[in-house]
CSV table of C-alpha atoms in Angstrom, one decimal:
chain,number,residue,atom,x,y,z
A,1,UNK,CA,87.9,150.8,9.8
A,2,UNK,CA,85.1,150.9,8.1
A,3,UNK,CA,83.9,153.5,5.9
A,4,UNK,CA,81.6,155.0,8.4
A,5,UNK,CA,83.7,154.6,11.3
A,6,UNK,CA,86.3,156.0,9.6
A,7,UNK,CA,84.1,159.1,7.8
A,8,UNK,CA,83.2,159.9,11.4
A,9,UNK,CA,86.8,160.0,12.8
A,10,UNK,CA,87.9,162.5,10.0
A,11,UNK,CA,84.1,164.9,10.8
A,12,UNK,CA,85.5,164.7,14.8
A,13,UNK,CA,89.1,165.4,14.2
A,14,UNK,CA,88.3,168.7,11.3
A,15,UNK,CA,85.1,169.5,14.0
A,16,UNK,CA,88.5,170.0,17.3
A,17,UNK,CA,90.2,171.7,14.4
A,18,UNK,CA,88.4,174.2,13.4
A,19,UNK,CA,87.7,174.4,17.3
A,20,UNK,CA,91.2,175.2,18.1
A,21,UNK,CA,91.3,177.8,16.1
A,22,UNK,CA,88.5,180.3,17.8
A,23,UNK,CA,90.0,182.6,20.0
A,24,UNK,CA,87.9,184.3,22.9
A,25,UNK,CA,89.0,188.5,24.2
A,26,UNK,CA,89.7,187.3,27.8
A,27,UNK,CA,88.0,184.3,29.4
A,28,UNK,CA,84.9,184.1,27.2
A,29,UNK,CA,84.9,180.6,26.5
A,30,UNK,CA,83.1,177.8,27.7
A,31,UNK,CA,83.6,174.6,28.1
A,32,UNK,CA,80.3,172.0,29.0
A,33,UNK,CA,81.6,168.5,29.6
A,34,UNK,CA,78.4,166.6,30.2
A,35,UNK,CA,78.7,163.1,30.9
A,36,UNK,CA,75.9,160.4,30.3
A,37,UNK,CA,75.1,159.6,34.2
A,38,UNK,CA,74.5,163.5,35.4
A,39,UNK,CA,71.3,164.9,35.9
A,40,UNK,CA,70.7,167.5,33.3
A,41,UNK,CA,68.5,170.0,37.0
A,42,UNK,CA,72.7,170.3,38.4
A,43,UNK,CA,74.1,171.6,34.8
A,44,UNK,CA,71.6,174.2,34.8
A,45,UNK,CA,72.4,174.7,38.8
A,46,UNK,CA,75.8,175.6,38.1
A,47,UNK,CA,75.1,177.6,35.3
A,48,UNK,CA,73.4,179.6,36.8
A,49,UNK,CA,75.2,180.6,39.4
A,50,UNK,CA,78.1,180.9,37.3
A,51,UNK,CA,76.0,183.5,35.2
A,52,UNK,CA,75.6,185.8,38.8
A,53,UNK,CA,78.8,185.3,39.2
A,54,UNK,CA,79.9,186.5,36.2
A,55,UNK,CA,78.1,190.3,37.5
A,56,UNK,CA,80.3,191.2,39.2
A,57,UNK,CA,83.7,190.3,36.1
A,58,UNK,CA,84.9,195.0,36.4
A,59,UNK,CA,84.8,194.2,32.0
A,60,UNK,CA,80.9,195.3,30.5
A,61,UNK,CA,82.3,193.1,26.9
A,62,UNK,CA,83.4,190.8,28.9
A,63,UNK,CA,80.8,190.8,31.4
A,64,UNK,CA,78.0,190.6,28.6
A,65,UNK,CA,79.7,188.4,27.0
A,66,UNK,CA,80.1,185.8,29.2
A,67,UNK,CA,76.0,186.0,30.4
A,68,UNK,CA,75.8,185.5,27.4
A,69,UNK,CA,77.3,182.4,26.7
A,70,UNK,CA,75.5,181.6,29.5
A,71,UNK,CA,72.6,182.0,28.8
A,72,UNK,CA,72.5,180.4,25.3
A,73,UNK,CA,73.5,177.3,27.0
A,74,UNK,CA,70.6,177.6,29.1
A,75,UNK,CA,68.5,178.1,26.6
A,76,UNK,CA,69.4,175.3,24.8
A,77,UNK,CA,70.1,172.6,27.8
A,78,UNK,CA,65.4,173.1,28.3
A,79,UNK,CA,66.2,170.3,25.1
A,80,UNK,CA,69.0,168.7,24.9
A,81,UNK,CA,68.6,163.9,25.4
A,82,UNK,CA,72.0,163.9,26.5
A,83,UNK,CA,73.2,160.6,24.4
A,84,UNK,CA,75.0,157.6,25.9
A,85,UNK,CA,78.2,158.7,25.1
A,86,UNK,CA,77.8,162.6,26.7
A,87,UNK,CA,77.5,165.5,25.1
A,88,UNK,CA,80.1,168.7,24.3
A,89,UNK,CA,79.0,172.0,23.9
A,90,UNK,CA,81.4,174.9,23.0
A,91,UNK,CA,80.0,178.8,23.6
A,92,UNK,CA,81.5,181.8,23.6
A,93,UNK,CA,81.9,185.1,22.2
A,94,UNK,CA,84.5,184.1,18.9
A,95,UNK,CA,86.9,187.3,17.8
A,96,UNK,CA,86.2,187.0,14.1
A,97,UNK,CA,89.0,189.9,13.8
A,98,UNK,CA,88.5,193.8,12.1
A,99,UNK,CA,87.1,194.1,16.0
A,100,UNK,CA,84.2,192.4,16.0
A,101,UNK,CA,83.6,189.2,17.4
A,102,UNK,CA,80.3,186.5,17.3
A,103,UNK,CA,78.6,185.1,19.5
A,104,UNK,CA,78.7,180.4,18.4
A,105,UNK,CA,77.9,177.5,19.4
A,106,UNK,CA,79.6,173.9,18.5
A,107,UNK,CA,77.9,171.5,19.7
A,108,UNK,CA,80.2,168.3,19.3
A,109,UNK,CA,79.2,163.7,20.4
A,110,UNK,CA,82.4,162.5,21.5
A,111,UNK,CA,83.3,158.9,20.0
A,112,UNK,CA,83.5,157.5,23.4
A,113,UNK,CA,82.3,158.2,26.9
A,114,UNK,CA,82.8,161.3,28.6
A,115,UNK,CA,83.6,159.7,32.8
A,116,UNK,CA,84.0,163.9,34.3
A,117,UNK,CA,81.4,166.3,34.3
A,118,UNK,CA,83.4,169.7,33.8
A,119,UNK,CA,82.9,173.5,33.2
A,120,UNK,CA,85.3,175.4,31.8
A,121,UNK,CA,86.5,179.5,30.8
A,122,UNK,CA,88.6,181.3,29.1
A,123,UNK,CA,90.5,182.6,25.8
A,124,UNK,CA,90.4,179.1,23.8
A,125,UNK,CA,87.9,176.2,23.9
A,126,UNK,CA,89.0,173.4,26.2
A,127,UNK,CA,89.9,170.4,23.9
A,128,UNK,CA,92.2,168.5,25.7
A,129,UNK,CA,89.2,164.9,27.0
A,130,UNK,CA,88.4,165.0,23.2
A,131,UNK,CA,91.6,165.4,21.8
A,132,UNK,CA,92.2,162.0,24.0
A,133,UNK,CA,89.4,160.7,22.4
A,134,UNK,CA,91.8,160.7,18.0
A,135,UNK,CA,94.7,159.1,20.0
A,136,UNK,CA,95.5,155.3,18.7
A,137,UNK,CA,96.9,154.4,22.4
A,138,UNK,CA,98.7,151.1,21.1
A,139,UNK,CA,102.3,151.1,21.1
A,140,UNK,CA,105.1,149.4,20.2
A,141,UNK,CA,108.5,149.5,21.2
A,142,UNK,CA,111.6,149.9,18.7
A,143,UNK,CA,115.3,148.8,18.9
A,144,UNK,CA,117.9,148.6,16.6
A,145,UNK,CA,121.3,148.3,16.6
A,146,UNK,CA,124.1,146.7,15.6
A,147,UNK,CA,128.5,147.1,17.9
A,148,UNK,CA,128.7,150.2,16.2
A,149,UNK,CA,125.5,151.9,16.7
A,150,UNK,CA,121.6,150.9,18.5
A,151,UNK,CA,118.3,153.4,18.1
A,152,UNK,CA,115.4,153.7,20.4
A,153,UNK,CA,111.9,154.5,19.6
A,154,UNK,CA,108.6,154.0,19.9
A,155,UNK,CA,106.0,153.6,16.7
A,156,UNK,CA,102.6,155.1,18.8
A,157,UNK,CA,99.8,154.6,16.2
A,158,UNK,CA,100.8,155.0,13.3
A,159,UNK,CA,103.7,157.5,14.2
A,160,UNK,CA,107.2,156.6,14.6
A,161,UNK,CA,108.3,158.6,16.9
A,162,UNK,CA,112.5,158.3,17.8
A,163,UNK,CA,114.3,158.6,21.8
A,164,UNK,CA,117.9,157.5,21.3
A,165,UNK,CA,120.7,157.3,20.2
A,166,UNK,CA,123.6,155.5,21.2
A,167,UNK,CA,127.0,154.7,19.5
A,168,UNK,CA,129.4,152.4,21.3
A,169,UNK,CA,133.6,151.8,22.0
A,170,UNK,CA,134.1,148.0,20.9
A,171,UNK,CA,137.5,148.7,18.8
A,172,UNK,CA,137.7,146.7,15.6
A,173,UNK,CA,138.6,143.1,14.8
A,174,UNK,CA,142.1,144.2,13.8
A,175,UNK,CA,144.4,144.7,16.6
A,176,UNK,CA,146.5,147.2,17.7
A,177,UNK,CA,150.8,146.3,18.4
A,178,UNK,CA,151.4,145.0,22.1
A,179,UNK,CA,148.5,143.0,22.8
A,180,UNK,CA,148.2,139.1,23.3
A,181,UNK,CA,145.1,137.4,19.8
A,182,UNK,CA,143.4,136.0,23.0
A,183,UNK,CA,143.8,139.6,25.7
A,184,UNK,CA,142.4,142.3,22.4
A,185,UNK,CA,139.3,139.8,22.5
A,186,UNK,CA,138.2,139.0,25.6
A,187,UNK,CA,138.0,143.4,25.7
A,188,UNK,CA,136.0,143.5,22.7
A,189,UNK,CA,134.1,140.6,24.6
A,190,UNK,CA,133.5,143.1,27.5
A,191,UNK,CA,133.4,146.2,25.3
A,192,UNK,CA,130.2,144.8,23.7
A,193,UNK,CA,129.0,143.0,26.6
A,194,UNK,CA,128.6,146.8,28.0
A,195,UNK,CA,127.8,147.9,24.9
A,196,UNK,CA,124.7,146.0,25.4
A,197,UNK,CA,124.0,146.5,28.3
A,198,UNK,CA,124.2,150.0,28.1
A,199,UNK,CA,121.6,149.8,25.0
A,200,UNK,CA,119.1,147.6,27.4
A,201,UNK,CA,119.2,150.1,30.6
A,202,UNK,CA,118.0,152.5,27.9
A,203,UNK,CA,115.3,150.5,25.7
A,204,UNK,CA,114.2,149.3,29.5
A,205,UNK,CA,114.5,153.1,30.2
A,206,UNK,CA,111.8,154.2,27.4
A,207,UNK,CA,109.9,151.5,27.3
A,208,UNK,CA,108.8,150.9,30.5
A,209,UNK,CA,107.6,154.6,30.9
A,210,UNK,CA,104.5,154.1,27.7
A,211,UNK,CA,101.5,152.7,30.6
A,212,UNK,CA,101.6,149.0,30.7
A,213,UNK,CA,97.9,148.4,29.1
A,214,UNK,CA,99.0,150.3,25.8
A,215,UNK,CA,102.3,149.3,25.8
A,216,UNK,CA,101.5,146.1,23.4
A,217,UNK,CA,105.0,144.2,23.0
A,218,UNK,CA,109.2,145.2,21.6
A,219,UNK,CA,110.6,144.6,17.7
A,220,UNK,CA,114.5,144.1,17.4
A,221,UNK,CA,116.5,144.4,14.6
A,222,UNK,CA,119.3,144.1,12.8
A,223,UNK,CA,122.1,142.2,11.3
A,224,UNK,CA,122.9,138.9,12.6
A,225,UNK,CA,124.1,137.6,14.9
A,226,UNK,CA,123.3,141.0,17.1
A,227,UNK,CA,120.5,140.9,17.6
A,228,UNK,CA,120.5,137.7,18.3
A,229,UNK,CA,123.9,137.7,20.5
A,230,UNK,CA,121.2,141.1,22.6
A,231,UNK,CA,117.9,139.2,22.8
A,232,UNK,CA,120.3,135.6,24.1
A,233,UNK,CA,122.1,137.9,26.7
A,234,UNK,CA,119.0,139.4,28.5
A,235,UNK,CA,119.3,142.4,28.7
A,236,UNK,CA,115.9,144.6,28.6
A,237,UNK,CA,114.3,144.5,32.1
A,238,UNK,CA,112.3,140.9,33.2
A,239,UNK,CA,109.4,142.9,32.1
A,240,UNK,CA,110.1,143.6,28.7
A,241,UNK,CA,111.4,140.3,28.1
A,242,UNK,CA,107.9,138.9,27.7
A,243,UNK,CA,107.0,141.1,25.3
A,244,UNK,CA,109.2,140.7,22.4
A,245,UNK,CA,107.8,140.0,19.9
A,246,UNK,CA,111.0,138.8,17.4
A,247,UNK,CA,114.1,139.6,15.4
A,248,UNK,CA,114.4,141.5,12.3
A,249,UNK,CA,116.8,141.6,9.8
A,250,UNK,CA,117.5,145.5,9.0
A,251,UNK,CA,120.8,147.3,7.7
A,252,UNK,CA,120.2,151.0,9.0
A,253,UNK,CA,120.8,151.5,13.1
A,254,UNK,CA,120.4,154.3,13.4
A,255,UNK,CA,116.4,156.3,13.6
A,256,UNK,CA,116.0,155.5,9.3
A,257,UNK,CA,116.1,151.1,11.2
A,258,UNK,CA,113.4,152.2,13.0
A,259,UNK,CA,111.7,152.9,10.2
A,260,UNK,CA,112.5,150.0,7.9
A,261,UNK,CA,112.2,147.9,11.4
A,262,UNK,CA,108.3,148.8,11.2
A,263,UNK,CA,108.5,147.8,7.6
A,264,UNK,CA,110.3,144.1,8.7
A,265,UNK,CA,108.1,143.4,11.3
A,266,UNK,CA,104.7,144.0,8.1
A,267,UNK,CA,103.6,140.5,8.6
A,268,UNK,CA,103.6,140.5,12.7
A,269,UNK,CA,102.1,143.8,12.1
A,270,UNK,CA,99.7,143.2,9.9
A,271,UNK,CA,97.1,143.1,11.9
A,272,UNK,CA,97.0,147.4,12.7
A,273,UNK,CA,96.1,150.2,10.9
A,274,UNK,CA,100.0,151.5,9.8
A,275,UNK,CA,99.6,147.7,8.1
A,276,UNK,CA,96.6,148.2,6.7
A,277,UNK,CA,97.2,151.2,5.5
A,278,UNK,CA,100.8,150.9,4.2
A,279,UNK,CA,99.4,147.9,2.2
A,280,UNK,CA,96.9,149.6,0.4
A,281,UNK,CA,99.3,152.6,-0.9
A,282,UNK,CA,102.0,150.2,-2.1
A,283,UNK,CA,98.5,148.0,-4.1
A,284,UNK,CA,97.9,151.9,-5.9
A,285,UNK,CA,101.6,152.4,-6.6
A,286,UNK,CA,102.0,148.4,-7.6
A,287,UNK,CA,99.2,149.9,-10.8
A,288,UNK,CA,100.3,153.4,-10.9
A,289,UNK,CA,103.9,152.0,-12.5
A,290,UNK,CA,102.2,148.9,-13.8
A,291,UNK,CA,100.6,149.7,-17.6
A,292,UNK,CA,97.2,147.9,-16.2
A,293,UNK,CA,95.0,151.5,-16.8
A,294,UNK,CA,94.2,150.5,-12.5
A,295,UNK,CA,95.4,153.9,-10.9
A,296,UNK,CA,93.5,157.0,-10.7
A,297,UNK,CA,95.2,160.7,-8.5
A,298,UNK,CA,93.8,163.7,-8.1
A,299,UNK,CA,90.2,165.1,-8.0
A,300,UNK,CA,89.0,165.5,-11.4
A,301,UNK,CA,90.3,161.8,-12.3
A,302,UNK,CA,89.6,159.8,-9.8
A,303,UNK,CA,86.0,162.1,-9.6
A,304,UNK,CA,85.2,160.8,-13.6
A,305,UNK,CA,85.9,157.1,-12.5
A,306,UNK,CA,83.2,157.1,-9.7
A,307,UNK,CA,80.9,158.8,-11.9
A,308,UNK,CA,80.8,155.7,-13.9
A,309,UNK,CA,81.5,152.9,-11.1
A,310,UNK,CA,85.2,152.6,-12.0
A,311,UNK,CA,86.2,152.7,-8.5
A,312,UNK,CA,87.2,149.8,-6.5
A,313,UNK,CA,89.0,151.1,-3.1
A,314,UNK,CA,89.0,155.0,-2.9
A,315,UNK,CA,91.7,156.6,-0.3
A,316,UNK,CA,91.5,159.5,1.2
A,317,UNK,CA,94.1,161.8,3.0
A,318,UNK,CA,93.1,162.5,6.8
A,319,UNK,CA,94.7,165.8,6.3
A,320,UNK,CA,93.0,166.6,2.7
A,321,UNK,CA,90.7,169.7,3.9
A,322,UNK,CA,89.0,171.4,0.4
A,323,UNK,CA,85.2,172.6,-0.3
A,324,UNK,CA,83.7,173.4,-4.1
A,325,UNK,CA,82.8,175.8,-4.4
A,326,UNK,CA,79.6,176.8,-7.1
A,327,UNK,CA,80.4,180.3,-8.0
A,328,UNK,CA,77.6,182.1,-10.1
A,329,UNK,CA,77.9,185.9,-11.8
A,330,UNK,CA,75.7,188.4,-10.4
A,331,UNK,CA,75.2,190.2,-14.0
A,332,UNK,CA,73.6,186.0,-14.9
A,333,UNK,CA,76.7,185.3,-17.4
A,334,UNK,CA,78.6,182.1,-15.6
A,335,UNK,CA,78.2,179.2,-13.5
A,336,UNK,CA,81.0,177.4,-13.1
A,337,UNK,CA,82.5,174.9,-10.0
A,338,UNK,CA,85.6,175.2,-8.7
A,339,UNK,CA,87.7,173.4,-5.7
A,340,UNK,CA,89.4,175.4,-3.5
A,341,UNK,CA,92.2,173.9,-0.3
A,342,UNK,CA,90.9,175.5,3.5
A,343,UNK,CA,92.9,176.0,6.5
A,344,UNK,CA,90.4,175.4,9.8
A,345,UNK,CA,89.9,179.0,10.6
A,346,UNK,CA,90.0,180.6,7.6
A,347,UNK,CA,88.0,183.4,6.7
A,348,UNK,CA,85.3,182.4,4.0
A,349,UNK,CA,85.4,184.9,0.7
A,350,UNK,CA,86.8,183.8,-2.7
A,351,UNK,CA,87.7,186.0,-4.9
A,352,UNK,CA,86.9,184.8,-8.5
A,353,UNK,CA,85.9,187.0,-11.5
A,354,UNK,CA,83.7,186.5,-13.9
A,355,UNK,CA,85.2,184.9,-17.1
A,356,UNK,CA,82.8,187.2,-19.2
A,357,UNK,CA,82.5,190.6,-17.6
A,358,UNK,CA,85.0,190.2,-15.3
A,359,UNK,CA,82.8,190.7,-12.6
A,360,UNK,CA,82.8,188.7,-8.5
A,361,UNK,CA,81.7,186.2,-8.2
A,362,UNK,CA,79.3,184.9,-6.2
A,363,UNK,CA,79.5,181.7,-3.4
A,364,UNK,CA,76.1,180.3,-4.0
A,365,UNK,CA,76.8,176.8,-2.6
A,366,UNK,CA,80.1,175.2,-0.7
A,367,UNK,CA,80.4,171.8,-0.4
A,368,UNK,CA,83.1,169.9,1.6
A,369,UNK,CA,84.9,167.8,-1.5
A,370,UNK,CA,85.8,164.3,1.3
A,371,UNK,CA,81.9,164.5,1.7
A,372,UNK,CA,80.8,165.0,-1.3
A,373,UNK,CA,83.7,162.0,-2.6
A,374,UNK,CA,82.1,159.8,0.3
A,375,UNK,CA,78.4,160.1,-0.8
A,376,UNK,CA,79.1,159.7,-4.7
A,377,UNK,CA,81.4,155.8,-3.7
A,378,UNK,CA,79.7,154.9,-1.1
A,379,UNK,CA,76.4,155.5,-4.2
A,380,UNK,CA,78.4,152.9,-5.9
A,381,UNK,CA,79.1,150.1,-3.7
A,382,UNK,CA,83.1,151.5,-3.7
A,383,UNK,CA,85.4,150.9,-0.6
A,384,UNK,CA,86.3,154.0,0.9
A,385,UNK,CA,89.8,154.1,3.3
A,386,UNK,CA,91.3,157.6,4.9
A,387,UNK,CA,95.0,157.6,5.3
A,388,UNK,CA,97.1,159.3,7.5
A,389,UNK,CA,99.7,161.4,6.3
A,390,UNK,CA,102.5,159.7,9.8
A,391,UNK,CA,104.0,156.9,7.5
A,392,UNK,CA,106.5,157.9,4.5
A,393,UNK,CA,103.3,156.9,1.7
A,394,UNK,CA,100.3,158.4,3.3
A,395,UNK,CA,102.0,161.7,3.0
A,396,UNK,CA,102.3,161.5,-0.4
A,397,UNK,CA,98.8,160.1,-1.2
A,398,UNK,CA,98.3,164.4,0.6
A,399,UNK,CA,101.8,166.8,-0.5
A,400,UNK,CA,102.2,164.6,-4.1
A,401,UNK,CA,98.6,162.8,-4.9
A,402,UNK,CA,97.1,166.1,-3.7
A,403,UNK,CA,95.2,163.5,-0.5
A,404,UNK,CA,93.5,161.4,-3.3
A,405,UNK,CA,93.3,158.2,-4.6
A,406,UNK,CA,91.9,155.5,-6.5
A,407,UNK,CA,92.6,151.9,-7.3
A,408,UNK,CA,90.1,151.1,-10.4
A,409,UNK,CA,87.6,147.8,-11.0
A,410,UNK,CA,89.0,148.0,-15.0
A,411,UNK,CA,91.2,150.4,-17.1
A,412,UNK,CA,88.7,152.7,-18.2
A,413,UNK,CA,91.1,155.3,-19.7
A,414,UNK,CA,89.6,158.5,-18.6
């Protein structure tokens, strides 16, 4: 994924998070999806009709808010040119606390074409069609097994989902008294076959439920000869047998074995985003534990290295939400910068005090950290990669390293 498209995806995801937490009082928030094929004149006609219908709303506050939102939309539609993917308007009286509302409008140009025109009025914005555009639909079936247990899951985009765990009644290799060796071996083989059949039926049920357009194939892991026995027995649905991508050695056959299977199949999955991101993080960890001095982490250290053009790859967590505030004392005694993490929908405001006179400082500028560092990286010809927090190494980036790390071109000592 290019830096530009990755950054655009980050901004799109952040905007949806902000919209998700906005709430109205009653059904006062309007979501308007306009596909590129829809005539604006038709949209305007419908909104005028909705404005007339809103006059019947009993609550004066709700009536005024809905009609105000519709009037805002109608005024904007006079000048709008619908982009090639369509356009979405989110408008309404948003509850801002303290028994107050604020009339807000957010306009979104989607990354994929809007197919269906939609007018939706509710107490929250209707985001499902846009959220679906964020979903990485590529899905792989995951199966790990031995003769004692099996685990079944899916790799959906960058996220591993565990669905089923099965345990067997296969007897151990030591027979009980009173049974002949041949009889015992026959019973054991029957039990193994029945367990493999149960695994195949359960796995087929999970994998066949995935949309066939999204399903990329099946990965099977386990010790030898178990996985080979299972494959040769053709216990999966015949449509899935065509999509087997390989057998891989794994030590664990419980839920943790699913992650081990994905790692073991890294070469087979080398072109998917998850593996690209894993390899980047693994490269960072190698530099971190070596004496090369070519790993940097945390905003301060990474920013210093960006300033001197020493960063080869800047890695930013997709989950990072932080902003850089420029603070100023109203008495002129202090001016400085501070970084703060925030949550979507969190109220603005910074309660810092001037270190000189103790007065409440004012925020005179606010910049998104990701935008700022990405722009600086672009000036220095630095590659920027956004890393999901849906896998172990990506989660470490966000939680242990503050969401920002870098691989340097050379050891700067910074």
